[in-house]
Short mmCIF file of N, CA, C and O and ligand atoms in Angstrom, two decimals:
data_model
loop_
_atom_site.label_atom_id
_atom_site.label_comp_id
_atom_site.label_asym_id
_atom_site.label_seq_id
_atom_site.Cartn_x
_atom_site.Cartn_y
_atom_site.Cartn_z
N UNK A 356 16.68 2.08 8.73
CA UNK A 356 16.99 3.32 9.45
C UNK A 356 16.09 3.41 10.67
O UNK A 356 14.89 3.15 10.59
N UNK A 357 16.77 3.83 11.97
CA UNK A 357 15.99 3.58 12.94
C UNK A 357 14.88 4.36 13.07
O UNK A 357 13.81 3.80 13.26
N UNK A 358 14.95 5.60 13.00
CA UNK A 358 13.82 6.54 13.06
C UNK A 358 12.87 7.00 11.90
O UNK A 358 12.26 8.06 11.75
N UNK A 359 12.94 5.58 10.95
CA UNK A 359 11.91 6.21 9.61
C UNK A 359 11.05 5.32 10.06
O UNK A 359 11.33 4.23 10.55
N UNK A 360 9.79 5.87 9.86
CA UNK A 360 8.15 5.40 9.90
C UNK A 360 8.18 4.92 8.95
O UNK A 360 7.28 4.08 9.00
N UNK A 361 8.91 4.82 7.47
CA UNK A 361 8.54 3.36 7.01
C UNK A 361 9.36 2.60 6.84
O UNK A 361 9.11 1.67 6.07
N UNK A 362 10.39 2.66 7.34
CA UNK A 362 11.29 1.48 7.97
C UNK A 362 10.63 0.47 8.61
O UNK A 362 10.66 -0.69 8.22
N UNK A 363 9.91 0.91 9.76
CA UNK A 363 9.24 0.78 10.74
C UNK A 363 8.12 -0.11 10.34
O UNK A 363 7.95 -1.20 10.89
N UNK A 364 7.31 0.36 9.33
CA UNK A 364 6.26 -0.34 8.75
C UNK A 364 6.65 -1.64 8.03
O UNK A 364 5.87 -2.58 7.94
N UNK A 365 7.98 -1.66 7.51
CA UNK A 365 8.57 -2.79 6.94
C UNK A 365 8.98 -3.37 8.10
O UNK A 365 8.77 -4.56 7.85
N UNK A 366 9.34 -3.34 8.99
CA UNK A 366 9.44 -4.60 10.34
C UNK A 366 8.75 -4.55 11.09
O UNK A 366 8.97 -4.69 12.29
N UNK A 367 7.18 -4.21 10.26
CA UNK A 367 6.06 -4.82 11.76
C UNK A 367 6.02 -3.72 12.82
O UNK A 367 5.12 -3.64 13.65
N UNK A 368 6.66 -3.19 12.77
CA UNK A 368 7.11 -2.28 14.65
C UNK A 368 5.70 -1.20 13.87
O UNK A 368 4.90 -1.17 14.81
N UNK A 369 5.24 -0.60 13.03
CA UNK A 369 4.21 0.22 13.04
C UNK A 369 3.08 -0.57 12.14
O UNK A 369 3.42 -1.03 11.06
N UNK A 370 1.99 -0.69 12.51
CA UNK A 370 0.91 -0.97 11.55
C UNK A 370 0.41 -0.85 10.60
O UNK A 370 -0.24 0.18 10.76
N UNK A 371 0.15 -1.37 9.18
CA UNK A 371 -0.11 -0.79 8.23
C UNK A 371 -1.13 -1.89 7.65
O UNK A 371 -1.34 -3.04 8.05
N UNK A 372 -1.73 -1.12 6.48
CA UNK A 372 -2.60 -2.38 5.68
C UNK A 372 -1.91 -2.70 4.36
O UNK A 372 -1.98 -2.02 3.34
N UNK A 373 -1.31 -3.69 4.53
CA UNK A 373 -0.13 -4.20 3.79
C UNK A 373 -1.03 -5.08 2.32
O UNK A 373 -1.60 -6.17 2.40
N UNK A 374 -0.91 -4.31 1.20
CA UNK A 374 -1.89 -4.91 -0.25
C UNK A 374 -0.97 -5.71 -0.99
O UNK A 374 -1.35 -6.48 -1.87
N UNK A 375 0.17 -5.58 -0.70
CA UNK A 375 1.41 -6.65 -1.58
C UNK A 375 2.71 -6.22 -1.12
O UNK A 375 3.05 -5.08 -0.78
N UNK A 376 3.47 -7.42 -1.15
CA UNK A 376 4.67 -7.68 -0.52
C UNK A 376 5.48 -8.21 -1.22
O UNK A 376 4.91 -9.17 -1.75
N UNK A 377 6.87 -8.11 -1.66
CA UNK A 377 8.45 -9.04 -2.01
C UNK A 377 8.78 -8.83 -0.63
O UNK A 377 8.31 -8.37 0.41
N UNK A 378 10.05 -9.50 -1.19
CA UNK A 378 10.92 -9.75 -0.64
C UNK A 378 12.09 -7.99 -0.50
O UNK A 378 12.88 -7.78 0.41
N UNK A 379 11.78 -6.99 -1.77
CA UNK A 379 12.00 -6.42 -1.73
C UNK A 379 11.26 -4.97 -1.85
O UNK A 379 11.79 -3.88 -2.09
N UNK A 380 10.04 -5.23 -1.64
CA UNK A 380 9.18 -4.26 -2.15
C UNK A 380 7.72 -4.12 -1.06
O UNK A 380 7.20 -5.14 -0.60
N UNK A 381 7.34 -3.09 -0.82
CA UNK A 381 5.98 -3.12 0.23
C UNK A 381 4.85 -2.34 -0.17
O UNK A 381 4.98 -1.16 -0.48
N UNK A 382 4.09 -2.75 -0.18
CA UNK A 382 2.73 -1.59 -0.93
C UNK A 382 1.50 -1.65 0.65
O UNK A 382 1.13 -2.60 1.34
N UNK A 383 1.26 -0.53 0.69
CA UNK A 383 0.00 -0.87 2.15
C UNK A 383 -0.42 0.86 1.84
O UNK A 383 0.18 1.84 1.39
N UNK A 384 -1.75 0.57 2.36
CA UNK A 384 -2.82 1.65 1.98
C UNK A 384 -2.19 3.40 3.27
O UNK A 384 -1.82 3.48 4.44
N UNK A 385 -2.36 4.17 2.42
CA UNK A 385 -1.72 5.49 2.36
C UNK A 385 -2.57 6.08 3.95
O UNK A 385 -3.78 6.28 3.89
N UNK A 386 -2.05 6.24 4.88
CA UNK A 386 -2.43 6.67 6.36
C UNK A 386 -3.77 8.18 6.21
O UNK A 386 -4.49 8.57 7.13
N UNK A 387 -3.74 8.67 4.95
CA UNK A 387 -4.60 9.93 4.48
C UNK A 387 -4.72 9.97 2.85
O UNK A 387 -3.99 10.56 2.06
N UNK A 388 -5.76 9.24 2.61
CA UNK A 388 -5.95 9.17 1.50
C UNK A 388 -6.23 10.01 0.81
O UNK A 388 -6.89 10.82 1.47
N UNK A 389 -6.06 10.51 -0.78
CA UNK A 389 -6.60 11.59 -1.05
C UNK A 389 -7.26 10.97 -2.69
O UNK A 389 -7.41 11.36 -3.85
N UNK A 390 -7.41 10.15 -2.10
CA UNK A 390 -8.43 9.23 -3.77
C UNK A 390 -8.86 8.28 -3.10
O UNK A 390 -8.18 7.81 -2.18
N UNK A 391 -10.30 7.70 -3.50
CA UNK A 391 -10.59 6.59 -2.96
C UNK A 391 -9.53 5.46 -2.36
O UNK A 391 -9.38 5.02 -1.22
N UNK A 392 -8.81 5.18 -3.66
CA UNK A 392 -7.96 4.04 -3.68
C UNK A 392 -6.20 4.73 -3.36
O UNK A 392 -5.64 5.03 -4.41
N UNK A 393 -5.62 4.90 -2.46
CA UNK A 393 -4.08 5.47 -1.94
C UNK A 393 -3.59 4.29 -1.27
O UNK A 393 -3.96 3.80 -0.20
N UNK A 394 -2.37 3.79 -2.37
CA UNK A 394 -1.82 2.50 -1.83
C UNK A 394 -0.12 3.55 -2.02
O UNK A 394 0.12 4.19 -3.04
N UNK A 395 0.72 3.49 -0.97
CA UNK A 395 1.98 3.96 -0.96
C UNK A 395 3.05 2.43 -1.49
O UNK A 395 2.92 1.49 -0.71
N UNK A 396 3.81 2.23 -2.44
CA UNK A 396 4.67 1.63 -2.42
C UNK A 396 6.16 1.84 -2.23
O UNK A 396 6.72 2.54 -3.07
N UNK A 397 6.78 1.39 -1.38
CA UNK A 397 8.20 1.46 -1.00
C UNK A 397 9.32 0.14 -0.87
O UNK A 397 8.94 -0.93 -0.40
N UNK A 398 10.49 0.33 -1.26
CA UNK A 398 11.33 -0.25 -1.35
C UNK A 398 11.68 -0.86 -0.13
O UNK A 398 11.87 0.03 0.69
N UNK A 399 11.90 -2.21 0.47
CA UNK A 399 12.40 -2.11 1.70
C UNK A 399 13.73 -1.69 2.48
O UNK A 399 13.76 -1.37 3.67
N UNK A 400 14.59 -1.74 1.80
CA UNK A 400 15.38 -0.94 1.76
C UNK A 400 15.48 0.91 1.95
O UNK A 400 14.77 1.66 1.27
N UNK A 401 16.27 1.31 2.74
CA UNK A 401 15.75 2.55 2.89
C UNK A 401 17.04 3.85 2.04
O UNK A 401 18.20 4.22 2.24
N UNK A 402 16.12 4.09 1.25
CA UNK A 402 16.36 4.57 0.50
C UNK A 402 15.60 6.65 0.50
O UNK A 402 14.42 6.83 0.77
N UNK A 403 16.21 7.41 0.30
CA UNK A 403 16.05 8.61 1.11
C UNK A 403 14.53 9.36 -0.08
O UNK A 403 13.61 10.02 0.41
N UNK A 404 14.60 9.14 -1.17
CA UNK A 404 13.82 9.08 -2.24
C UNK A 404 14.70 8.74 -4.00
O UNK A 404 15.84 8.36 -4.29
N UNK A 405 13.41 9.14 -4.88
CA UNK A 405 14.12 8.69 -6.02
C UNK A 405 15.51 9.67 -6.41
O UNK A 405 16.11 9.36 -7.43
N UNK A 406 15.86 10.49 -5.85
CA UNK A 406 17.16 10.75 -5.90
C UNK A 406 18.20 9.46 -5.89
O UNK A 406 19.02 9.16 -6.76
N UNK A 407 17.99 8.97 -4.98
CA UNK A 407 18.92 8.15 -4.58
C UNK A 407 18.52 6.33 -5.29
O UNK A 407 18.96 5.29 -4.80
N UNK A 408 17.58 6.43 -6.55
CA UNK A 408 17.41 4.88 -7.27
C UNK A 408 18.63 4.31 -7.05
O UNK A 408 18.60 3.29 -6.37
N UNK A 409 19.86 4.75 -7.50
CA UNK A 409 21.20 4.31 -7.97
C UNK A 409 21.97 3.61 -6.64
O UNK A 409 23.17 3.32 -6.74
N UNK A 410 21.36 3.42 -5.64
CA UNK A 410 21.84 2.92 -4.60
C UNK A 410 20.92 1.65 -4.32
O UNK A 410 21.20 0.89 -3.40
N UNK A 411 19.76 1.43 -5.17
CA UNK A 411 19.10 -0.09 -4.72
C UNK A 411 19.81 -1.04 -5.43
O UNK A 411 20.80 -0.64 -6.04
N UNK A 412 19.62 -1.80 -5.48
CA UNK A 412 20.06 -3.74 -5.96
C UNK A 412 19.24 -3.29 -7.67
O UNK A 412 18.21 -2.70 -7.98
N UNK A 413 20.37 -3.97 -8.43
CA UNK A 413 19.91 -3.70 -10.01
C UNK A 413 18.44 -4.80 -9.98
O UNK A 413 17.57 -4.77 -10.84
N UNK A 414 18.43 -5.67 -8.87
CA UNK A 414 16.85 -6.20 -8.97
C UNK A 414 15.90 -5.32 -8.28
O UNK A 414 14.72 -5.18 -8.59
N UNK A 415 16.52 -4.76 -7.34
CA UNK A 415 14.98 -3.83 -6.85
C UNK A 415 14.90 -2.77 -8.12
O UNK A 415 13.76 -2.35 -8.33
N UNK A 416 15.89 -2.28 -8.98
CA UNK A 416 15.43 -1.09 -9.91
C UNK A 416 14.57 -1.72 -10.81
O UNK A 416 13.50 -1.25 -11.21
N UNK A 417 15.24 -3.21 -11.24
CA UNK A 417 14.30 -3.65 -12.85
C UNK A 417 12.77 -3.85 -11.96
O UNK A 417 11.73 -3.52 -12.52
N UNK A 418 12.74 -4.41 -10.52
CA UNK A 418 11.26 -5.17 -10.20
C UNK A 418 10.31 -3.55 -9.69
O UNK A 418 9.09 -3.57 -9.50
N UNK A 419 11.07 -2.42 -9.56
CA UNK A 419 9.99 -1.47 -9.23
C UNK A 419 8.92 -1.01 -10.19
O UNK A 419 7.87 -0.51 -9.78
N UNK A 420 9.10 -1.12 -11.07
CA UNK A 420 7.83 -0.35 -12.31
C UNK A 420 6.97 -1.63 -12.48
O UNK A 420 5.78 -1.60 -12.80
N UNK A 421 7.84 -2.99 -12.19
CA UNK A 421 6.48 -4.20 -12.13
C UNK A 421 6.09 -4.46 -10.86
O UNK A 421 5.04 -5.09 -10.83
N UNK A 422 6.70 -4.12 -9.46
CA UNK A 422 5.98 -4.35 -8.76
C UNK A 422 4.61 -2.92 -8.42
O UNK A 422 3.76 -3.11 -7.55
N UNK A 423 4.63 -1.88 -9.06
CA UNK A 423 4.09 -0.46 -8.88
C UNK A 423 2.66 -1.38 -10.07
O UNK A 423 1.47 -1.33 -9.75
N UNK A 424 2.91 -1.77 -10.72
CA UNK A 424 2.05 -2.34 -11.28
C UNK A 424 1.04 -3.62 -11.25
O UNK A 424 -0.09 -3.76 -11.73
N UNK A 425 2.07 -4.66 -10.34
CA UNK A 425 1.34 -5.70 -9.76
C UNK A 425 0.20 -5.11 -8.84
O UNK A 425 -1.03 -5.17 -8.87
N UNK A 426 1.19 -4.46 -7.96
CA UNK A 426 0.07 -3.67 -7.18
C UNK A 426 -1.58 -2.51 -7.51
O UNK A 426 -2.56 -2.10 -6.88
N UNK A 427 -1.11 -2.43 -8.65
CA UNK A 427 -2.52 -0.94 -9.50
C UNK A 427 -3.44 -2.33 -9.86
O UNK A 427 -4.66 -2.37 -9.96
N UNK A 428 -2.58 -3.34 -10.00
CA UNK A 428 -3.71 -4.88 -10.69
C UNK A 428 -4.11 -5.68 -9.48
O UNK A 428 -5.00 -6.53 -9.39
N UNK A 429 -3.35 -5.26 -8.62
CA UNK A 429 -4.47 -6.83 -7.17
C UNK A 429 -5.69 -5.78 -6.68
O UNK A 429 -6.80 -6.27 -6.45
N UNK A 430 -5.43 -4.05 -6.47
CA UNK A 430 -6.12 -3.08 -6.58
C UNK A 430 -7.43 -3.21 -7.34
O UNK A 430 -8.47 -2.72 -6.90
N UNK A 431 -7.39 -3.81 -8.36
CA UNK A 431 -8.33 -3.89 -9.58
C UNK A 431 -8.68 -2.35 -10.06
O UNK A 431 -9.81 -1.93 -10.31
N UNK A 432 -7.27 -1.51 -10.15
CA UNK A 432 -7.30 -0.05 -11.26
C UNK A 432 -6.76 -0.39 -12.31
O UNK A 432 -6.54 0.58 -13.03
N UNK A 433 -6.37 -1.62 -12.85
CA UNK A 433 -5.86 -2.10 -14.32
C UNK A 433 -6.48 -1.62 -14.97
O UNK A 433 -5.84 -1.28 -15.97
N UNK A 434 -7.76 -1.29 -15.02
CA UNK A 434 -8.82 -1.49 -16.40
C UNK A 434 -9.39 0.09 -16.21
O UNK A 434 -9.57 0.85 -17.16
N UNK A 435 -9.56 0.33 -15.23
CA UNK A 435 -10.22 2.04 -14.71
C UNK A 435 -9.02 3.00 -14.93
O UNK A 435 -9.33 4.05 -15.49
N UNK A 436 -7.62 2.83 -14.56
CA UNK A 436 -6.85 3.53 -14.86
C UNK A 436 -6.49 4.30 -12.80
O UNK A 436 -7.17 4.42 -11.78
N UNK A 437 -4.96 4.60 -13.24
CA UNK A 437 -4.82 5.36 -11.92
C UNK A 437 -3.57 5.96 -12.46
O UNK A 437 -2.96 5.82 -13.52
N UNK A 438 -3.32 6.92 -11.03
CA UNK A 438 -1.76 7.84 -11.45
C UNK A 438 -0.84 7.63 -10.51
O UNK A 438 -1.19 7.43 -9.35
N UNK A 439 0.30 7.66 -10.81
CA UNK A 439 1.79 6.78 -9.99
C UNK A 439 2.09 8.22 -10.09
O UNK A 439 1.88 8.92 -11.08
N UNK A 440 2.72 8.69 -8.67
CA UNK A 440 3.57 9.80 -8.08
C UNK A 440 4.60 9.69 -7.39
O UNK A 440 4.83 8.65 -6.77
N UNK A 441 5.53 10.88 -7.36
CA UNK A 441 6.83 10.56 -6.08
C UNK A 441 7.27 11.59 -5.71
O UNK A 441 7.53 12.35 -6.64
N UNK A 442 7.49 11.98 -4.72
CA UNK A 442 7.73 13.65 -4.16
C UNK A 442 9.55 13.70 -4.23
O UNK A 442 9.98 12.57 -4.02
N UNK A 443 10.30 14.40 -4.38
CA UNK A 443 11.28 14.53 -3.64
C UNK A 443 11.53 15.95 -3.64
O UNK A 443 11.35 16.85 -4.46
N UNK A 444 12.11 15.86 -2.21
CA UNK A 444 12.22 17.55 -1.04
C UNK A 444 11.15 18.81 -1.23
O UNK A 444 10.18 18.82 -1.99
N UNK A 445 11.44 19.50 -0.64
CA UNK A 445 10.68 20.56 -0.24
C UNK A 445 9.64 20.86 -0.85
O UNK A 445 8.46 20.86 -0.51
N UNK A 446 10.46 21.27 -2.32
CA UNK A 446 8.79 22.04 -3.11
C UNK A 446 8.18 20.75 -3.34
O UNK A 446 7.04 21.01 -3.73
N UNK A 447 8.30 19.74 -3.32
CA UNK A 447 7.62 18.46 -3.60
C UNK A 447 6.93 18.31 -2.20
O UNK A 447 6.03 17.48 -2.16
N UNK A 448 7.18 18.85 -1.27
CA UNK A 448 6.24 18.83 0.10
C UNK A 448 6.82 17.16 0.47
O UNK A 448 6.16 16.75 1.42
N UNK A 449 7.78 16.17 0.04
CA UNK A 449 7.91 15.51 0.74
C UNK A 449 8.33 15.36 2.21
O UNK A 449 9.34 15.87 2.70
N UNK A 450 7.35 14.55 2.90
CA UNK A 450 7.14 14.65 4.18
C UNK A 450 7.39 13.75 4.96
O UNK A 450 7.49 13.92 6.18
N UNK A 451 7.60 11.92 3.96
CA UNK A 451 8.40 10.89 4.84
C UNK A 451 9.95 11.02 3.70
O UNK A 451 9.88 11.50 2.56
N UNK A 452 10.91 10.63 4.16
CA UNK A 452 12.33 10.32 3.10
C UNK A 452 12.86 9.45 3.61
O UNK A 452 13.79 9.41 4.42
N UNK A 453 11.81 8.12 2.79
CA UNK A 453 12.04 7.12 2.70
C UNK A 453 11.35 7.23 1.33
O UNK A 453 10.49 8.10 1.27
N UNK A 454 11.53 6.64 0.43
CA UNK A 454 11.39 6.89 -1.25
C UNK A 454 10.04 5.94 -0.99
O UNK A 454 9.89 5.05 -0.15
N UNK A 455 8.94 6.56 -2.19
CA UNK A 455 7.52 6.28 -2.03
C UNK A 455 7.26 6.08 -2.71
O UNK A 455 8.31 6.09 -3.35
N UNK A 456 6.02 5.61 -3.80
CA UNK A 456 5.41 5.86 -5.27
C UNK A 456 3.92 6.14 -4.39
O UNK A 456 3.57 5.33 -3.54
N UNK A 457 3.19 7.25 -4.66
CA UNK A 457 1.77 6.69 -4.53
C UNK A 457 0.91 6.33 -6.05
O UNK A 457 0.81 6.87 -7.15
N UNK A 458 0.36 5.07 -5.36
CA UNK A 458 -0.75 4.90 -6.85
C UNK A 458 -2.01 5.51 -6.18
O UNK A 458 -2.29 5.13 -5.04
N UNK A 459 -2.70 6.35 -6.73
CA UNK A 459 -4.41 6.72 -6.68
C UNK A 459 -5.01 6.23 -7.67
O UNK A 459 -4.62 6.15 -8.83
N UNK A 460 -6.18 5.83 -7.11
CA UNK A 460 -7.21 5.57 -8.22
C UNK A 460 -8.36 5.70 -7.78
O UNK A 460 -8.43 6.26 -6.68
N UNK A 461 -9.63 5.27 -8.40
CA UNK A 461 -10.69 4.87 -7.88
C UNK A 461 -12.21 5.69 -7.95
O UNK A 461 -13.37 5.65 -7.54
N UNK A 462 -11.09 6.59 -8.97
CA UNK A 462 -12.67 7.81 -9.17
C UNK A 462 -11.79 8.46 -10.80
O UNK A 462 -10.87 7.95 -11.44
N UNK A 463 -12.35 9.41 -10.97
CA UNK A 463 -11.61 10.29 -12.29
C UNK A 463 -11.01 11.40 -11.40
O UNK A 463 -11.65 12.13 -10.64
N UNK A 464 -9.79 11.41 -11.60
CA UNK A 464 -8.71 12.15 -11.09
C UNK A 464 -8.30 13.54 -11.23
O UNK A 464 -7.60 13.55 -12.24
N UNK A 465 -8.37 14.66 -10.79
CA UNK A 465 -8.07 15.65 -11.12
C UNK A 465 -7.23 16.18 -12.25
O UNK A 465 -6.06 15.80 -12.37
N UNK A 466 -7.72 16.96 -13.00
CA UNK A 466 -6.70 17.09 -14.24
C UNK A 466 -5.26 17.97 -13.76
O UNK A 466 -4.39 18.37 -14.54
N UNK A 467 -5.25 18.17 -12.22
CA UNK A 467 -4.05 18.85 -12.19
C UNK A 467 -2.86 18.04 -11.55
O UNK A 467 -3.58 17.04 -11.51
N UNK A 468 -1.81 17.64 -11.06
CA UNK A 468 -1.01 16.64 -10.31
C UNK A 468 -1.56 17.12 -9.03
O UNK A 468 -1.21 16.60 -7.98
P1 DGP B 655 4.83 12.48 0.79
O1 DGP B 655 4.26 13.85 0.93
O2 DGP B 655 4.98 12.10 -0.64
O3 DGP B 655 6.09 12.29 1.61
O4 DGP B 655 3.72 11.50 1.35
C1 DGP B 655 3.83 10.78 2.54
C2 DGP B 655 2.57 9.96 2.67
O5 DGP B 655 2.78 9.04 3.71
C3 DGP B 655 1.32 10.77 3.06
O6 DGP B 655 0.37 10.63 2.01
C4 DGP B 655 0.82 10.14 4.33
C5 DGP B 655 1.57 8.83 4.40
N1 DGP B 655 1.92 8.40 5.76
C6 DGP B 655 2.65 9.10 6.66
N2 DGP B 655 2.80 8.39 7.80
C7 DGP B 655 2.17 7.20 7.59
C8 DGP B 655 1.98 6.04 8.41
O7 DGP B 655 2.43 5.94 9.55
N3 DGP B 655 1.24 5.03 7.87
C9 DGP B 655 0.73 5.10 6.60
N4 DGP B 655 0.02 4.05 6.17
N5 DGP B 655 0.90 6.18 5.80
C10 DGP B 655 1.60 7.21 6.30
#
């Protein structure tokens, strides 16, 4: 999609710090972190959020919960623990719609979401 910022980040055209990559999948560190460790993972494919799973490739659905995980492990939060999130619309304050996961980690996490 032409005007999504992480479209954009998936073809290079915006900068990011890119922590793991498929062929179908992109993980790079979160532009405002709010935990030590904020890695955003997204589908490359643009996809509006998890509303819309049912429109990726039955391989991007089975490889997302292992690639959300490859990624918490090159991180090294395997063993410390972290929390996987996903906004969708308003009261969720989502603010890019392009479908996201954030993993945080890197400290002990607030007991509230
Ligand atoms: P959400 O509220 O769930 O839509 O979170 C969007 C996240 O995206 C927010 O934590 C900040 C991050 N973000 C927005 N623009 C950029 C960008 O250009 N680069 C990076 N790395 N992160 C961004």
């Amino acid at each position: 999609m032409s005007d999504c910022i992480f479209c954009k980040i998936v073809g290079g055209e915006i900068p990011a710090e890119v922590v793991h990559r498929t062929d179908r999948f992109v993980a790079f560190r979160d532009i405002s972190p709010k935990a030590p460790i904020h890695v955003l993972v997204i589908p490359v494919q643009h996809v509006a959020s998890i509303t819309e799973s049912a429109a990726l490739s039955a391989e991007a659905r089975q490889e997302m919960p292992v690639f959300i995980a490859e990624t918490a492990t090159i991180l090294g939060l395997d063993n410390s623990g972290y929390r996987v999130a996903t906004n969708h619309g308003d009261d969720a304050r989502q603010a890019v719609h392009h479908m996201h996961w954030h993993i945080l980690g890197g400290d002990l996490l607030s007991e509230s979401m």
